[in-house]
Coordinates of C-alpha atoms and ligand atoms in Angstrom, one line a residue:
X1 CA -14.9 -122.6 83.2
X2 CA -17.5 -120.5 85.0
X3 CA -20.9 -120.8 83.4
X4 CA -23.9 -118.4 83.6
X5 CA -26.6 -120.7 82.4
X6 CA -29.1 -118.0 81.8
X7 CA -26.8 -116.4 79.2
X8 CA -26.0 -119.7 77.6
X9 CA -29.8 -120.5 77.4
X10 CA -30.4 -117.2 75.7
X11 CA -27.4 -117.8 73.3
X12 CA -28.9 -121.2 72.4
X13 CA -32.3 -119.7 71.8
X14 CA -30.7 -117.3 69.3
X15 CA -29.2 -120.2 67.2
X16 CA -30.1 -119.2 63.7
X17 CA -31.6 -121.4 61.0
X18 CA -29.3 -121.8 58.0
X19 CA -30.2 -120.7 54.5
X20 CA -29.5 -123.4 51.9
X21 CA -29.0 -123.4 48.2
X22 CA -27.9 -125.9 45.6
X23 CA -24.8 -125.2 43.4
X24 CA -23.5 -127.3 40.5
X25 CA -19.9 -127.5 39.3
X26 CA -19.0 -125.2 36.4
X27 CA -16.2 -127.0 34.7
X28 CA -13.6 -129.7 34.7
X29 CA -10.1 -128.5 35.5
X30 CA -6.5 -129.6 36.0
X31 CA -4.0 -128.1 38.3
X32 CA -0.9 -126.7 36.5
X33 CA 2.4 -125.8 38.1
X34 CA 3.2 -122.2 37.1
X35 CA 5.8 -120.1 38.8
X36 CA 4.0 -116.9 37.7
X37 CA 0.8 -118.0 39.4
X38 CA -0.1 -117.3 43.1
X39 CA 1.8 -119.8 45.2
X40 CA 3.0 -121.6 42.0
X41 CA -0.3 -123.1 40.9
X42 CA -3.2 -122.3 38.5
X43 CA -6.2 -124.2 37.2
X44 CA -6.5 -125.0 33.5
X45 CA -9.9 -125.8 31.9
X46 CA -10.3 -129.4 30.7
X47 CA -14.0 -129.2 29.7
X48 CA -17.5 -128.3 30.7
X49 CA -19.1 -129.9 33.7
X50 CA -21.6 -131.7 31.5
X51 CA -18.7 -133.6 29.9
X52 CA -18.2 -135.5 33.2
X53 CA -21.3 -137.5 32.4
X54 CA -19.8 -139.2 29.4
X55 CA -16.5 -140.0 31.1
X56 CA -15.5 -143.2 33.0
X57 CA -12.8 -143.7 35.5
X58 CA -10.7 -146.6 36.7
X59 CA -7.9 -147.3 39.2
X60 CA -5.7 -144.3 39.8
X61 CA -7.7 -142.0 37.5
X62 CA -9.2 -138.8 38.8
X63 CA -11.2 -135.7 37.8
X64 CA -11.1 -132.3 39.4
X65 CA -14.3 -130.2 39.4
X66 CA -14.4 -126.4 39.7
X67 CA -17.6 -124.9 41.3
X68 CA -16.6 -121.5 40.0
X69 CA -16.7 -119.8 43.5
X70 CA -15.9 -120.4 47.1
X71 CA -18.6 -122.6 48.8
X72 CA -19.4 -123.9 52.2
X73 CA -21.6 -126.8 52.4
X74 CA -22.4 -130.5 51.8
X75 CA -21.5 -132.4 48.7
X76 CA -23.3 -135.3 47.1
X77 CA -22.9 -137.2 43.8
X78 CA -24.3 -140.3 42.0
X79 CA -21.9 -143.1 41.1
X80 CA -22.5 -146.1 39.0
X81 CA -20.4 -148.9 37.5
X82 CA -19.7 -149.4 33.8
X83 CA -18.7 -152.8 32.5
X84 CA -19.0 -156.1 34.4
X85 CA -20.9 -156.2 37.6
X86 CA -18.8 -154.6 40.4
X87 CA -16.9 -157.5 41.9
X88 CA -15.0 -155.5 44.5
X89 CA -15.9 -152.4 46.6
X90 CA -15.1 -149.0 45.1
X91 CA -12.5 -147.0 47.0
X92 CA -12.6 -143.3 46.4
X93 CA -10.6 -140.4 47.7
X94 CA -11.9 -136.9 47.6
X95 CA -9.7 -133.8 48.1
X96 CA -11.2 -130.4 48.6
X97 CA -9.4 -127.2 47.9
X98 CA -10.2 -123.6 48.6
X99 CA -7.2 -122.9 46.4
X100 CA -5.3 -124.7 43.7
X101 CA -2.3 -125.4 46.0
X102 CA -4.5 -127.9 48.0
X103 CA -5.2 -129.8 44.8
X104 CA -1.6 -129.5 43.5
X105 CA 0.4 -130.4 46.6
X106 CA 0.0 -133.9 48.2
X107 CA -1.3 -133.6 51.8
X108 CA 1.0 -136.4 52.9
X109 CA 3.9 -134.1 52.4
X110 CA 2.4 -131.5 54.9
X111 CA 4.8 -130.7 57.7
X112 CA 3.2 -127.8 59.5
X113 CA 2.6 -127.7 63.2
X114 CA -1.2 -127.4 63.1
X115 CA -3.0 -130.7 62.9
X116 CA -3.1 -132.2 59.4
X117 CA -6.7 -133.3 60.1
X118 CA -7.7 -129.8 59.0
X119 CA -6.7 -130.6 55.4
X120 CA -9.9 -131.5 53.7
X121 CA -10.0 -135.0 52.4
X122 CA -12.2 -138.1 52.6
X123 CA -11.6 -141.7 51.7
X124 CA -14.7 -143.8 51.2
X125 CA -15.6 -147.3 50.3
X126 CA -18.8 -148.0 48.3
X127 CA -20.0 -151.6 48.6
X128 CA -23.1 -151.3 46.4
X129 CA -23.4 -149.6 43.0
X130 CA -25.2 -147.6 41.7
X131 CA -25.7 -145.2 44.7
X132 CA -25.8 -141.6 45.7
X133 CA -23.0 -140.6 48.0
X134 CA -23.7 -137.9 50.5
X135 CA -20.7 -136.8 52.5
X136 CA -21.7 -136.0 56.1
X137 CA -18.9 -133.4 56.8
X138 CA -19.3 -129.8 55.8
X139 CA -16.5 -128.6 53.5
X140 CA -15.2 -125.2 52.5
X141 CA -13.9 -125.3 48.9
X142 CA -14.1 -124.3 45.3
X143 CA -12.4 -127.3 43.8
X144 CA -12.9 -131.0 44.5
X145 CA -10.8 -133.8 43.1
X146 CA -12.4 -137.2 42.9
X147 CA -9.9 -140.0 42.6
X148 CA -10.5 -143.7 42.1
X149 CA -8.0 -145.4 44.5
X150 CA -9.3 -148.8 43.3
X151 CA -12.3 -150.4 41.6
X152 CA -11.4 -153.7 39.9
X153 CA -10.2 -154.8 36.6
X154 CA -13.7 -155.7 35.6
X155 CA -15.5 -152.4 36.0
X156 CA -15.0 -148.6 35.8
X157 CA -17.2 -145.9 37.3
X158 CA -19.2 -142.9 36.1
X159 CA -19.9 -139.9 38.3
X160 CA -22.9 -137.7 37.8
X161 CA -25.2 -135.2 39.6
X162 CA -22.4 -133.6 41.6
X163 CA -23.8 -130.8 43.7
X164 CA -23.2 -128.8 46.8
X165 CA -25.9 -127.7 49.3
X166 CA -24.4 -124.5 50.7
X167 CA -25.2 -123.2 54.2
X168 CA -25.0 -119.8 55.8
X169 CA -26.9 -117.8 58.4
X170 CA -26.4 -114.6 56.4
X171 CA -29.5 -113.2 54.8
X172 CA -28.2 -112.0 51.4
X173 CA -31.4 -110.1 50.6
X174 CA -30.5 -107.6 53.3
X175 CA -27.4 -106.3 51.5
X176 CA -27.9 -103.1 49.7
X177 CA -26.3 -102.9 46.2
X178 CA -23.6 -100.2 46.0
X179 CA -24.5 -97.1 44.0
X180 CA -23.2 -96.9 40.4
X181 CA -20.6 -94.2 41.2
X182 CA -18.5 -96.6 43.3
X183 CA -15.5 -97.6 41.3
X184 CA -15.4 -101.1 39.8
X185 CA -12.4 -102.3 41.7
X186 CA -14.0 -101.3 45.0
X187 CA -17.3 -103.0 43.9
X188 CA -15.3 -106.1 43.3
X189 CA -13.6 -106.0 46.7
X190 CA -17.0 -105.3 48.3
X191 CA -18.5 -108.4 46.7
X192 CA -15.6 -110.7 47.7
X193 CA -15.6 -109.3 51.2
X194 CA -19.3 -109.9 51.6
X195 CA -18.9 -113.5 50.3
X196 CA -16.1 -114.0 52.8
X197 CA -18.4 -112.8 55.6
X198 CA -21.3 -114.8 54.3
X199 CA -19.3 -118.1 54.2
X200 CA -18.1 -117.5 57.7
X201 CA -21.6 -116.8 59.1
X202 CA -22.9 -120.1 60.3
X203 CA -24.5 -120.8 63.7
X204 CA -21.8 -118.6 65.1
X205 CA -19.4 -116.2 63.4
X206 CA -16.7 -118.7 62.5
X207 CA -13.2 -117.5 61.9
X208 CA -12.8 -119.7 58.8
X209 CA -15.1 -122.4 57.5
X210 CA -12.1 -124.6 56.7
X211 CA -10.1 -123.8 59.8
X212 CA -10.6 -123.3 62.8
X213 CA -14.4 -123.4 62.3
X214 CA -15.1 -121.7 65.6
X215 CA -15.9 -118.4 67.2
X216 CA -12.8 -116.3 68.0
X217 CA -13.4 -112.9 69.6
X218 CA -10.8 -111.0 67.5
X219 CA -12.5 -112.2 64.3
X220 CA -16.0 -111.6 65.7
X221 CA -15.3 -108.0 66.3
X222 CA -14.4 -107.3 62.7
X223 CA -17.1 -109.5 61.3
X224 CA -19.7 -107.8 63.3
X225 CA -18.6 -104.4 62.2
X226 CA -18.8 -105.5 58.5
X227 CA -22.2 -107.2 59.2
X228 CA -23.8 -104.0 60.7
X229 CA -23.3 -102.4 57.2
X230 CA -24.3 -105.4 55.1
X231 CA -26.4 -108.4 56.4
X232 CA -27.6 -106.4 59.4
X233 CA -27.9 -109.5 61.5
X234 CA -28.2 -108.7 65.2
X235 CA -29.2 -112.0 66.7
X236 CA -26.2 -114.1 65.8
X237 CA -23.8 -111.3 67.0
X238 CA -25.9 -111.3 70.2
X239 CA -25.6 -115.1 70.4
X240 CA -21.8 -114.9 70.0
X241 CA -21.6 -112.2 72.8
X242 CA -23.7 -114.3 75.1
X243 CA -21.6 -117.3 74.5
X244 CA -18.4 -115.4 75.4
X245 CA -20.1 -113.7 78.3
X246 CA -21.8 -116.8 79.6
X247 CA -18.6 -119.0 79.8
X248 CA -15.6 -117.4 81.2
X249 CA -12.3 -118.8 82.4
X250 CA -12.2 -119.5 86.2
X251 CA -10.8 -116.1 87.1
X252 CA -13.5 -114.3 85.0
X253 CA -11.4 -113.8 81.9
X254 CA -13.3 -114.0 78.6
X255 CA -11.6 -116.8 76.6
X256 CA -10.1 -116.3 73.1
X257 CA -12.5 -118.7 71.4
X258 CA -15.5 -120.9 72.2
X259 CA -16.8 -124.2 70.8
X260 CA -20.5 -124.9 70.2
X261 CA -20.5 -128.7 70.2
X262 CA -21.3 -131.1 71.8
X263 CA -22.5 -128.4 74.2
X264 CA -21.1 -124.8 74.4
X265 CA -17.8 -124.6 76.1
X266 CA -15.0 -122.1 76.2
X267 CA -11.5 -123.0 75.1
X268 CA -8.6 -122.6 77.5
X269 CA -6.7 -120.2 75.2
X270 CA -6.5 -116.7 76.6
X271 CA -5.2 -113.7 74.8
X272 CA -4.7 -110.4 76.5
X273 CA -6.0 -108.3 73.7
X274 CA -8.9 -110.7 72.7
X275 CA -10.5 -110.7 76.2
X276 CA -10.4 -106.9 76.2
X277 CA -12.1 -106.9 72.8
X278 CA -15.2 -108.2 74.5
X279 CA -15.7 -104.6 75.6
X280 CA -15.2 -103.3 72.1
X281 CA -17.6 -105.9 70.6
X282 CA -20.2 -104.9 73.2
X283 CA -19.7 -101.2 72.5
X284 CA -20.1 -101.8 68.7
X285 CA -23.1 -104.0 69.2
X286 CA -24.8 -101.4 71.4
X287 CA -24.0 -98.6 68.9
X288 CA -25.5 -100.7 66.1
X289 CA -28.6 -102.0 67.9
X290 CA -29.3 -99.8 71.0
X291 CA -30.1 -103.2 72.7
X292 CA -30.0 -101.9 76.3
X293 CA -31.1 -105.2 77.8
X294 CA -28.1 -106.9 76.3
X295 CA -25.8 -104.1 77.4
X296 CA -27.1 -104.3 81.0
X297 CA -26.7 -108.0 81.0
X298 CA -23.2 -108.1 79.6
X299 CA -21.8 -105.0 81.3
X300 CA -20.4 -106.8 84.4
X301 CA -18.5 -109.2 82.1
X302 CA -17.1 -106.3 80.1
X303 CA -16.1 -104.3 83.2
X304 CA -14.4 -107.4 84.6
X305 CA -12.2 -107.5 81.4
X306 CA -11.1 -103.9 82.0
X307 CA -10.3 -104.7 85.7
X308 CA -8.3 -107.8 84.7
X309 CA -6.6 -105.8 81.9
X310 CA -5.4 -103.1 84.3
X311 CA -4.0 -105.8 86.7
X312 CA -1.2 -106.3 84.2
X313 CA 0.0 -102.8 84.7
X314 CA 3.2 -102.5 86.7
X315 CA 3.9 -99.8 89.2
X316 CA 4.8 -97.4 86.4
X317 CA 1.5 -97.9 84.7
X318 CA 3.1 -100.0 81.9
X319 CA 2.0 -103.5 80.8
X320 CA 4.2 -106.1 82.3
X321 CA 5.3 -108.8 79.8
X322 CA 6.1 -112.2 81.4
X323 CA 5.7 -115.9 80.6
X324 CA 2.0 -116.0 81.7
X325 CA 0.8 -113.8 78.9
X326 CA 0.0 -114.0 75.3
X327 CA -1.2 -111.1 73.3
X328 CA -2.1 -111.6 69.7
X329 CA -2.0 -108.3 67.7
X330 CA -0.6 -110.0 64.6
X331 CA 1.0 -113.3 63.5
X332 CA 4.6 -112.2 63.8
X333 CA 7.2 -113.8 66.1
X334 CA 9.4 -110.8 65.7
X335 CA 6.8 -108.3 67.0
X336 CA 7.2 -106.9 70.5
X337 CA 3.6 -106.5 71.8
X338 CA 4.0 -104.4 74.8
X339 CA 3.2 -101.0 73.3
X340 CA 0.3 -102.3 71.1
X341 CA -1.1 -104.1 74.1
X342 CA -1.0 -100.9 76.2
X343 CA -2.8 -99.2 73.3
X344 CA -5.5 -101.9 73.1
X345 CA -6.1 -101.4 76.8
X346 CA -6.5 -97.7 76.3
X347 CA -8.7 -98.2 73.3
X348 CA -11.0 -100.5 75.2
X349 CA -11.0 -98.4 78.4
X350 CA -12.3 -95.5 76.3
X351 CA -15.1 -97.6 74.9
X352 CA -15.9 -99.0 78.4
X353 CA -16.1 -95.4 79.7
X354 CA -18.8 -94.6 77.1
X355 CA -20.7 -97.7 78.1
X356 CA -20.5 -96.8 81.8
X357 CA -21.7 -93.3 81.0
X358 CA -24.7 -94.8 79.0
X359 CA -25.5 -97.0 81.9
X360 CA -25.0 -94.1 84.4
X361 CA -22.6 -96.3 86.3
X362 CA -20.9 -93.3 87.8
X363 CA -18.6 -95.0 90.2
X364 CA -17.1 -97.3 87.4
X365 CA -17.1 -94.4 85.0
X366 CA -14.8 -92.6 87.4
X367 CA -12.6 -95.6 87.9
X368 CA -12.2 -96.0 84.2
X369 CA -11.4 -92.3 83.8
X370 CA -8.6 -92.7 86.4
X371 CA -7.2 -95.7 84.5
X372 CA -7.3 -93.9 81.2
X373 CA -5.2 -91.2 82.8
X374 CA -2.7 -93.6 84.2
X375 CA -2.4 -95.7 81.0
X376 CA -2.1 -92.7 78.8
X377 CA 0.5 -90.9 80.9
X378 CA 2.6 -94.1 81.1
X379 CA 2.2 -94.7 77.4
X380 CA 3.6 -91.2 76.6
X381 CA 6.5 -91.6 79.0
X382 CA 7.5 -95.1 78.0
X383 CA 6.5 -95.6 74.4
X384 CA 6.6 -92.2 72.8
X385 CA 10.1 -91.4 71.4
X386 CA 9.8 -87.6 71.0
X387 CA 13.1 -87.3 69.2
X388 CA 12.2 -89.7 66.5
X389 CA 8.5 -88.8 66.6
X390 CA 7.2 -92.4 66.8
X391 CA 6.3 -95.1 69.2
X392 CA 8.7 -97.7 70.4
X393 CA 8.0 -101.0 72.2
X394 CA 9.8 -103.3 74.7
X395 CA 13.2 -103.2 76.2
X396 CA 14.8 -102.9 72.7
X397 CA 12.6 -100.0 71.8
X398 CA 11.3 -101.8 68.7
X399 CA 9.6 -99.8 66.0
X400 CA 6.7 -101.6 64.4
X401 CA 3.7 -100.7 62.4
X402 CA 1.6 -102.4 65.1
X403 CA 2.7 -99.9 67.8
X404 CA 2.0 -96.9 65.6
X405 CA -1.4 -98.2 64.4
X406 CA -2.7 -99.2 67.8
X407 CA -1.6 -96.0 69.5
X408 CA -3.4 -94.1 66.8
X409 CA -6.5 -96.1 67.2
X410 CA -6.3 -95.5 71.0
X411 CA -6.1 -91.7 70.3
X412 CA -3.3 -91.2 72.6
X413 CA -2.0 -88.2 70.5
X414 CA -4.4 -85.6 69.0
X415 CA -5.5 -86.8 65.5
X416 CA -3.5 -84.1 63.7
X417 CA -0.3 -85.5 65.4
X418 CA -1.3 -89.0 64.4
X419 CA -1.7 -87.8 60.8
X420 CA 1.8 -86.3 60.9
X421 CA 3.0 -89.6 62.4
X422 CA 1.7 -91.5 59.4
X423 CA 3.3 -89.0 57.0
X424 CA 6.7 -89.7 58.7
X425 CA 6.1 -93.5 58.7
X426 CA 5.3 -93.5 55.0
X427 CA 8.6 -91.9 54.2
X428 CA 10.5 -94.2 56.6
X429 CA 8.5 -97.3 57.2
X430 CA 8.9 -99.2 60.5
X431 CA 11.3 -102.2 60.4
X432 CA 8.6 -104.6 61.7
X433 CA 5.8 -104.9 59.1
X434 CA 2.4 -106.5 59.0
X435 CA 1.4 -110.1 58.1
X436 CA -2.3 -110.5 58.4
X437 CA -5.4 -108.8 56.9
X438 CA -6.3 -108.4 60.6
X439 CA -3.3 -106.1 61.2
X440 CA -3.9 -104.4 57.8
X441 CA -7.5 -103.7 58.8
X442 CA -6.2 -101.8 61.8
X443 CA -3.6 -100.0 59.8
X444 CA -6.3 -98.8 57.3
X445 CA -8.8 -97.9 60.1
X446 CA -6.0 -95.9 61.9
X447 CA -5.5 -93.8 58.7
X448 CA -9.2 -93.2 58.3
X449 CA -9.4 -92.2 62.0
X450 CA -6.7 -89.5 61.6
X451 CA -7.9 -88.1 58.3
X452 CA -5.4 -89.8 56.0
X453 CA -8.2 -91.0 53.7
X454 CA -6.3 -90.9 50.5
X455 CA -3.5 -93.0 51.8
X456 CA -6.0 -95.4 53.4
X457 CA -7.7 -96.0 50.0
X458 CA -4.4 -96.4 48.3
X459 CA -3.2 -99.0 50.8
X460 CA -6.5 -100.8 50.9
X461 CA -6.3 -101.1 47.1
X462 CA -2.7 -102.1 47.2
X463 CA -3.3 -104.9 49.7
X464 CA -6.8 -106.4 49.2
X465 CA -6.6 -105.4 45.5
X466 CA -3.5 -107.5 45.1
X467 CA -5.3 -110.4 46.7
X468 CA -8.0 -110.0 44.1
X469 CA -5.3 -109.9 41.3
X470 CA -3.9 -113.1 42.9
X471 CA -7.3 -114.8 42.4
X472 CA -9.1 -114.5 45.7
X473 CA -12.7 -115.7 45.6
X474 CA -12.9 -114.9 49.3
X475 CA -10.3 -113.0 51.3
X476 CA -7.5 -114.9 53.0
X477 CA -6.3 -115.4 56.6
X478 CA -2.7 -114.6 55.7
X479 CA -1.3 -112.4 53.0
X480 CA 2.1 -110.8 52.7
X481 CA 2.5 -109.5 49.1
X482 CA 6.3 -110.0 49.5
X483 CA 6.0 -113.6 50.7
X484 CA 2.9 -115.2 49.2
X485 CA 3.4 -118.6 50.8
X486 CA 3.7 -117.1 54.3
X487 CA 2.2 -119.2 57.0
X488 CA 2.6 -119.0 60.7
X489 CA 1.8 -122.7 60.8
X490 CA 4.7 -124.0 58.7
X491 CA 2.7 -124.6 55.5
X492 CA 0.5 -122.6 53.2
X493 CA -1.6 -125.7 52.7
X494 CA -3.2 -125.3 56.1
X495 CA -3.9 -121.5 55.8
X496 CA -7.5 -120.6 55.6
X497 CA -8.5 -118.9 52.3
X498 CA -11.9 -117.6 53.5
X499 CA -11.1 -115.9 56.7
X500 CA -13.4 -113.7 58.7
X501 CA -10.9 -111.1 59.8
X502 CA -10.2 -110.4 56.1
X503 CA -13.8 -109.3 55.3
X504 CA -13.5 -105.6 56.1
X505 CA -13.1 -104.0 52.7
X506 CA -16.9 -103.9 52.6
X507 CA -16.9 -102.1 56.0
X508 CA -14.5 -99.5 54.7
X509 CA -16.3 -99.0 51.4
X510 CA -19.8 -98.7 53.0
X511 CA -18.6 -96.7 56.0
X512 CA -16.2 -94.2 54.4
X513 CA -16.7 -94.2 50.6
X514 CA -20.4 -93.9 50.7
X515 CA -20.4 -91.2 53.4
X516 CA -17.8 -89.2 51.5
X517 CA -19.6 -89.3 48.1
Ligands
LIG1 C1 -5.8 -118.3 64.4 C2 -7.1 -118.1 63.7 C3 -8.1 -117.1 64.3 C4 -7.4 -116.1 65.1 C5 -6.4 -116.7 66.1 C6 -5.7 -115.8 67.0 O1 -5.9 -119.6 65.0 O2 -6.7 -117.6 62.4 O3 -8.8 -116.5 63.3 O4 -8.3 -115.3 65.8 O5 -5.4 -117.4 65.3

C-alpha cells in the first residue's frame, strides 16, 4: 500500500472517544420454531429478567436472555455455585444473536462460505467460583444464550447481574426529534434507522458491528449522508476519509475497505464503484461541512480515482468488463454491471466537476467536462434502447433495476424523461431485481431525484416497512421480501442484522418529508 503518513496521523488524531451506557436484560425467553415468523423463528417469553436470580442451572441446561433491543457492547455477569463446593471447573458456552435464528439454529451446522468465526459465541472455563465474568470481545446482539456445558454432579450455578456496557461514537443528544405531524410508521422507521447508524458508529463507521466490523466506502457514503441529518458528526467522517485517502493501493486506487488495528492498513479488495465513491463521499462531506482544508488535502486522491475510473473506458467510451475488475452495485450474481458502472462513473465525474470548480482547478475541471461528454455520449449510444425506452447492459442487453436506477442518479436523461422511465418500469418491472437495502436506497433516491415522490414513499414503506413488520430492531444487510432467508454467503446465520447501508430511511424522512411539509 502507499501511505501518506500526514493523513494517517490526522485520522488517528480524530479517533473519537466512545459513549458508554449500561443496559440490563428485559426478560427470559425461549426460541420457538414458527413457520409464520421471519425466517421461521420467534421468541416466546419465559419470565421476567428478575426471575433469573432464583434459578439454578446444571449440565446441559441453559437460559436465553432478551435485552429488548439491539446492542453493541461488552457483557458481564456474576456466577456462583449452589450445593457442594465446586469440585470441577465450570464450562460455559455463550451464544449471541442479533436475531432469533442465531439462537435457534446450531452454529455447527453452518455451511456458508464466509468464515464461521463471525458467528458470535464464546466457550469459557471458570476455575474459581463465585466470580464476575467480563467477556473481552465486543458483541452485537439482542439475545444471549448462556448454556452450562458442564459443572459437576455436586454443584449447580446461579447467574446474576447480567449487563451490557454499550459503546458508540454517536452523540444521541444531537438528534432532533421529528415533528408531531410525521406519520407514526415513518417515525418508527426513523428511530430504527438511527439506532442502526448509532450501533455502526464506532471509532470508524463500521458496516456492521457483527460482521465485517470495518470501514467500507460504499457503506460510509450512505452512513455519512444519514449522519449529516441526525448525529451531525463531522470528525469521524473526516477520520474515515483520511484513512481511505491516506492508504491507497500501489497504483493509487482507493481500497474498498480499511482496517484500524493493529495499525491502520488498507485491504487488498478493490471495487470499481467503491473507489469512485471516494469522490462522492468527499463531495457530500464538503457540502455538509464546507471544510475547505480537507477538500484541498483530499482532492488529489479524489481526482486520481476519476482518472483511474476513465482508464477502464474502451475506445468507444464504454466501460470494459474483464477478469481484472469487480464492481459491486448489489449482491446479485445475475446482474450485469457494465451499464450501472458507467453510470456510477458519470455520477462521480459530475460531483468531481463541482469540486474542481470550487477549488478553481480550471485545467482539471475542463478535463472532467470532456470526460462527462464522452461517457454520456457512449452511454446513450450503447445502453439506451430507444425502442423499448429503457437502459440495457452487457452483451446480452440485460434489463435490470440497477441500470435504470444508476442512469437516473447520473442524470443522463433530463429528469422528466427519467420520471417517464420509472412510470414504464412500474408497469413492466425489469427482470433483474434488487437484493440489498443498499440497492433499494439508490432506487428510492432515484425516484426522489426525478420527482416521483409518491412512489418513492410507497416503495420505502413497502420495503423498510416490511422489515419493521418482520421484527427489525435495526435494519438488515440483506432483505428480499420474496426470499427472506436470502444470503449471498450461503447462510442467513452469517448475515448482518444491523447494517450501515440500511440506515437511510432517516435520511429520506429528514431530507424529503420535512422539507415537503
Ligand atoms: C459486504 C459487506 C459490506 C459491503 C461489501 C461490498 O462484505 O456487507 O457492507 O460494503 O460487502
